[in-house]
PDB file of C-alpha atoms in Angstrom:
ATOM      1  CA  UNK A   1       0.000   0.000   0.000  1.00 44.00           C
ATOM      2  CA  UNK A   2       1.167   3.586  -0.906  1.00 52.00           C
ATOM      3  CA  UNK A   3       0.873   6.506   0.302  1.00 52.00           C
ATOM      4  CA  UNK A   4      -1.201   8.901  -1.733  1.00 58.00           C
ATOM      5  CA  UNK A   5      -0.850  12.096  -0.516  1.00 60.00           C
ATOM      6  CA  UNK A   6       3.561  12.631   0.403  1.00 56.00           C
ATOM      7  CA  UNK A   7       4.736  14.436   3.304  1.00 56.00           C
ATOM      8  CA  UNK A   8       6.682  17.621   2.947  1.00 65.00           C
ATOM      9  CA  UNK A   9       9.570  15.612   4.826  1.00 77.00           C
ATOM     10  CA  UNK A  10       9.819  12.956   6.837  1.00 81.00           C
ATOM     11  CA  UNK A  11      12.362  12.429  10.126  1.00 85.00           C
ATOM     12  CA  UNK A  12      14.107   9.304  11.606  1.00 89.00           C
ATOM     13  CA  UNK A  13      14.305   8.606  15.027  1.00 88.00           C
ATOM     14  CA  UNK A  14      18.021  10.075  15.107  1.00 90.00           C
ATOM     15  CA  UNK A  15      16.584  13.470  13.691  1.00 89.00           C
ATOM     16  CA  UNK A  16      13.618  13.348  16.767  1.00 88.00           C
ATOM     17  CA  UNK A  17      16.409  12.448  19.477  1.00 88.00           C
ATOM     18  CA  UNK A  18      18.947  15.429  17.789  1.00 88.00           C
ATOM     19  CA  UNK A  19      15.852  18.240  17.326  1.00 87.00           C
ATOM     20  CA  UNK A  20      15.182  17.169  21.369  1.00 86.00           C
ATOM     21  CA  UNK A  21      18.459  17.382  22.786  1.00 85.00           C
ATOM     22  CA  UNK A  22      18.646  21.024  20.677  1.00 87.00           C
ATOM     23  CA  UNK A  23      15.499  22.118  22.748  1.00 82.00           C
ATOM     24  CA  UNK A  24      16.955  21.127  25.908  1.00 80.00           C
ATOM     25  CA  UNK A  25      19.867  22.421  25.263  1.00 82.00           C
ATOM     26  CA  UNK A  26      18.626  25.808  24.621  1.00 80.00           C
ATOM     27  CA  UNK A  27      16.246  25.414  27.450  1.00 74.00           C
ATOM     28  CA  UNK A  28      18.690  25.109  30.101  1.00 74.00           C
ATOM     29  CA  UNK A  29      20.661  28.226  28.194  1.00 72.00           C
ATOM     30  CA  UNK A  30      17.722  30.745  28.375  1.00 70.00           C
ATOM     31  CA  UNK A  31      16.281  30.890  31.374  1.00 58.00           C
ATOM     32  CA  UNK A  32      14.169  33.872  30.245  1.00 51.00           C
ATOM     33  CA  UNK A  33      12.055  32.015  28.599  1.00 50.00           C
ATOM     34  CA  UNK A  34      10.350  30.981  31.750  1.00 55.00           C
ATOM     35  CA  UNK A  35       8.232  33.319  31.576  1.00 53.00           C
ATOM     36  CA  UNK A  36       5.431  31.032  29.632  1.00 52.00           C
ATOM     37  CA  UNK A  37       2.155  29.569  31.441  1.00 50.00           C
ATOM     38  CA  UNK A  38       3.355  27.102  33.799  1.00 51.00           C
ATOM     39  CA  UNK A  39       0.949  24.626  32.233  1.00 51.00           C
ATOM     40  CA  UNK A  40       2.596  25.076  28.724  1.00 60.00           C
ATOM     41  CA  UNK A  41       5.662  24.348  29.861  1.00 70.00           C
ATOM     42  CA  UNK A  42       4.946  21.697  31.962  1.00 74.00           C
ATOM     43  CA  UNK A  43       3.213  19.800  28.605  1.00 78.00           C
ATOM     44  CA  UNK A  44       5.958  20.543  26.656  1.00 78.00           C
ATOM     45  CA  UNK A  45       8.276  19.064  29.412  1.00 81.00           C
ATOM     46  CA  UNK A  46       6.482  15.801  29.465  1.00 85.00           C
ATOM     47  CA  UNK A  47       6.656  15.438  25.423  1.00 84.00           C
ATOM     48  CA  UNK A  48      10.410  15.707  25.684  1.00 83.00           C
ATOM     49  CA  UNK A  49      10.911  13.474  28.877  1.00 84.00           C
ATOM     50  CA  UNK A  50       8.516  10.879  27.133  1.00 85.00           C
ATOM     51  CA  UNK A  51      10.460  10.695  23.635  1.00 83.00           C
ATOM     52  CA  UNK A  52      13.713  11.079  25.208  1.00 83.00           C
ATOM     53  CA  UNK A  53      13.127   7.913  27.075  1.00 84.00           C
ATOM     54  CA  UNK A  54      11.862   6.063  24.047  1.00 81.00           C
ATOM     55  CA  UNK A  55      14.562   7.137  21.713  1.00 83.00           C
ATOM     56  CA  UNK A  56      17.499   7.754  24.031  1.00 78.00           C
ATOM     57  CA  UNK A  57      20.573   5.762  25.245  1.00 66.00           C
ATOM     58  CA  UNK A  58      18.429   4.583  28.121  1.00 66.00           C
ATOM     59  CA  UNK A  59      15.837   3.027  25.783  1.00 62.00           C
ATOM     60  CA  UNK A  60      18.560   1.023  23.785  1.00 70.00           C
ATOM     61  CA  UNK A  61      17.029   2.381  20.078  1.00 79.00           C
ATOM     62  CA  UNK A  62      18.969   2.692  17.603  1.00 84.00           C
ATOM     63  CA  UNK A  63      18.980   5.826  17.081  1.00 85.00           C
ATOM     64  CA  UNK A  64      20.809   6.781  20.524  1.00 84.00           C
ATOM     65  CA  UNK A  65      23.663   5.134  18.629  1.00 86.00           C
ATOM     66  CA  UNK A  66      23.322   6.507  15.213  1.00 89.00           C
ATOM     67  CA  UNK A  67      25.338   9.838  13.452  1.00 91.00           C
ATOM     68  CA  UNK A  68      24.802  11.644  10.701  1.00 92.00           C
ATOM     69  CA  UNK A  69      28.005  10.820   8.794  1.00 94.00           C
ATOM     70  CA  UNK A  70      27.083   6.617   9.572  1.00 93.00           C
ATOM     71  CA  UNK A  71      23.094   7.791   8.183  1.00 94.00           C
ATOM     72  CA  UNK A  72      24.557   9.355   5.153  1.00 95.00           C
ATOM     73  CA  UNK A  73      27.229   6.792   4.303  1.00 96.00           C
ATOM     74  CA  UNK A  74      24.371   4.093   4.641  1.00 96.00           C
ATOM     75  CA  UNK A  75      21.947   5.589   2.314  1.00 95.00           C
ATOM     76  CA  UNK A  76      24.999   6.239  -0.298  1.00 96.00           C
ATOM     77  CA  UNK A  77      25.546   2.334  -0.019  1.00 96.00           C
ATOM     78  CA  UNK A  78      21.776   0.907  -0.211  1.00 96.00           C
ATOM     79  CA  UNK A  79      20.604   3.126  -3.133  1.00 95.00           C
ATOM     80  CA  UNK A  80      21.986   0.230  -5.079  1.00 95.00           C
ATOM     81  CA  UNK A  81      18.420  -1.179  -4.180  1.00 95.00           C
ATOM     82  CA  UNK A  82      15.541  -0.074  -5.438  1.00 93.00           C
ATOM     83  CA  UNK A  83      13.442   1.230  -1.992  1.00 95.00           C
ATOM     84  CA  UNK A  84      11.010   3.897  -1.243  1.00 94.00           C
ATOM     85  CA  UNK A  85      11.908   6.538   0.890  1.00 92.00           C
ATOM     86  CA  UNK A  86       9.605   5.387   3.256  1.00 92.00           C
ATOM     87  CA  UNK A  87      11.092   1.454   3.631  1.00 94.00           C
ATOM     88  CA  UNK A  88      14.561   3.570   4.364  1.00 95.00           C
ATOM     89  CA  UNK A  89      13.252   5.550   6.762  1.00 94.00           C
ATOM     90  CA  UNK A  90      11.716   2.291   8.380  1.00 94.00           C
ATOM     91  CA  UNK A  91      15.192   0.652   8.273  1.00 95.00           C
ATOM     92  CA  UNK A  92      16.670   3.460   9.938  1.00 94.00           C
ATOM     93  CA  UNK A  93      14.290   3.809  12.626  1.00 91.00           C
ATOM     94  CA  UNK A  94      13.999   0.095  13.383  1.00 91.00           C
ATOM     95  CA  UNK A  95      17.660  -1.031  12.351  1.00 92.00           C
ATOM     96  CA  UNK A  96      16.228  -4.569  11.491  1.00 93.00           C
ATOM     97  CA  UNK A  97      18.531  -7.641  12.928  1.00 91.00           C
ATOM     98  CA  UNK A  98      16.482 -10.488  10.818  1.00 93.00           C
ATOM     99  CA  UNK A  99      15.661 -11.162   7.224  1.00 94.00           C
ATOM    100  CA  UNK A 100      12.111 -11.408   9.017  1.00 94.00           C
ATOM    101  CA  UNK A 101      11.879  -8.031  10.298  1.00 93.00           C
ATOM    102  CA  UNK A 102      13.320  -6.960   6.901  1.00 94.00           C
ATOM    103  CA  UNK A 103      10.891  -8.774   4.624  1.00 93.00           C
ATOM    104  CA  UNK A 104       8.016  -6.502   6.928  1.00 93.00           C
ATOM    105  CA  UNK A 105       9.685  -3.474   6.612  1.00 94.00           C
ATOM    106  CA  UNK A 106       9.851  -3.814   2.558  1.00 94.00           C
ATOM    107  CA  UNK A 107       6.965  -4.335   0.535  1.00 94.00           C
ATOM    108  CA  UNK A 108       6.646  -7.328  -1.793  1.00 93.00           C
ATOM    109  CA  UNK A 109      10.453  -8.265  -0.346  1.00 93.00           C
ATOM    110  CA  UNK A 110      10.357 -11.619  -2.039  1.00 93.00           C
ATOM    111  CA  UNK A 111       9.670 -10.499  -5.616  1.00 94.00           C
ATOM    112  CA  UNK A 112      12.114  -7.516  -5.529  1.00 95.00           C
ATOM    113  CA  UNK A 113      15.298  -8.968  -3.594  1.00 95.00           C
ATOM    114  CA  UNK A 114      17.377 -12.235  -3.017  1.00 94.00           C
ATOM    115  CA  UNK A 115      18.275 -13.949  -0.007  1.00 94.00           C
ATOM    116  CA  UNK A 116      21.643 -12.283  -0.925  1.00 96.00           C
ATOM    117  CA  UNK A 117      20.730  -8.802  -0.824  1.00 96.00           C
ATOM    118  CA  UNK A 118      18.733  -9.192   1.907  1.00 95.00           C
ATOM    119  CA  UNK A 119      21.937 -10.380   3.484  1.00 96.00           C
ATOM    120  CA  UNK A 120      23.791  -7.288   2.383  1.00 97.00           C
ATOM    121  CA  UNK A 121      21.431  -5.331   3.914  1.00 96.00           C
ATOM    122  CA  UNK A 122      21.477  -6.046   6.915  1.00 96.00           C
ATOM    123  CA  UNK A 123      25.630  -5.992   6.703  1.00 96.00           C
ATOM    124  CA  UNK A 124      25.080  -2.384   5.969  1.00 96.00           C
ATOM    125  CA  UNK A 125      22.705  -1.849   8.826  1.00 95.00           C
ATOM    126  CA  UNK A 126      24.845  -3.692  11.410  1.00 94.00           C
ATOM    127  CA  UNK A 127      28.247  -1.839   9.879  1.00 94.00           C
ATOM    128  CA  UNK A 128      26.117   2.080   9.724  1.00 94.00           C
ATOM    129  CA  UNK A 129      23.297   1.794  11.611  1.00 91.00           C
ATOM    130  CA  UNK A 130      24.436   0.283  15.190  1.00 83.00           C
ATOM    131  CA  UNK A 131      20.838  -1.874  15.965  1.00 75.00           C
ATOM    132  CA  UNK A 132      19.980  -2.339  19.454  1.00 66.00           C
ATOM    133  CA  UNK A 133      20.179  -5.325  20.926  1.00 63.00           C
ATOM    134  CA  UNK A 134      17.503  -7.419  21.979  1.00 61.00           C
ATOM    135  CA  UNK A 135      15.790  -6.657  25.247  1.00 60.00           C
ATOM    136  CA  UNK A 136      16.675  -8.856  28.314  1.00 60.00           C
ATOM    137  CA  UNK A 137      13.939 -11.600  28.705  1.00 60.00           C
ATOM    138  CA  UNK A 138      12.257 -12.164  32.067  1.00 56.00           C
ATOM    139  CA  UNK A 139      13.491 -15.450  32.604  1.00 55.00           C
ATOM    140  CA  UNK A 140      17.320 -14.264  32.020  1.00 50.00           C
TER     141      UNK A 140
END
């Protein structure tokens, strides 16, 4: 299924994580802005506590783990493969470990792509694109 109406421009979880840490940053450096309705502030707060613990080094994602030069280099290697801007964005955000997880992330994955090149894939996302591992289990 494709999208029928495209997005002006569309952010990975590295570009979320890097746009929050800016706003904290300059948060803690003007304290004149403090002047704002407590209630504002305090929303805005929780938005960038909550996605900071999703997307940060805490959380494990990928993306706490990820740079710019590492993004760029990636997307220079896979545009040997035909993919939509949105299955790259997908790969980026999730930083798939499997040929499973892969073959959801890219639609119709079995009559585009070899075993091969789904193999090279993920060697590009392990090598650029630093995946999280996977969460402790309960019994462990």
């Amino acid at each position: 299924m494709k999208a029928e109406v495209a997005r002006d421009k569309l952010l990975s979880n590295f570009e979320v994580l890097q746009h929050i840490n800016d706003i904290k940053r300059r948060q803690k450096q003007s304290s004149a802005s403090r002047h704002r309705s407590a209630l504002k502030t305090e929303n805005l707060e929780t938005i960038l506590l909550e996605l900071h613990t999703y997307l940060g080094e805490k959380a494990h994602s990928a993306a706490a783990k990820q740079n710019p030069a590492d993004i760029k280099t990636f997307m220079q290697e896979i545009s040997v493969y035909d993919l939509e801007k949105a299955e790259k964005l997908q790969i980026i955000n999730i930083a798939p470990t499997s040929l499973v997880t892969l073959y959801c992330l890219i639609e119709e994955y079995e009559q585009r792509f070899t075993e091969e090149q789904g193999n090279h894939m993920l060697e590009l996302i392990q090598k650029y694109l630093h995946p999280a591992p996977p969460p402790p289990t309960a019994g462990a």
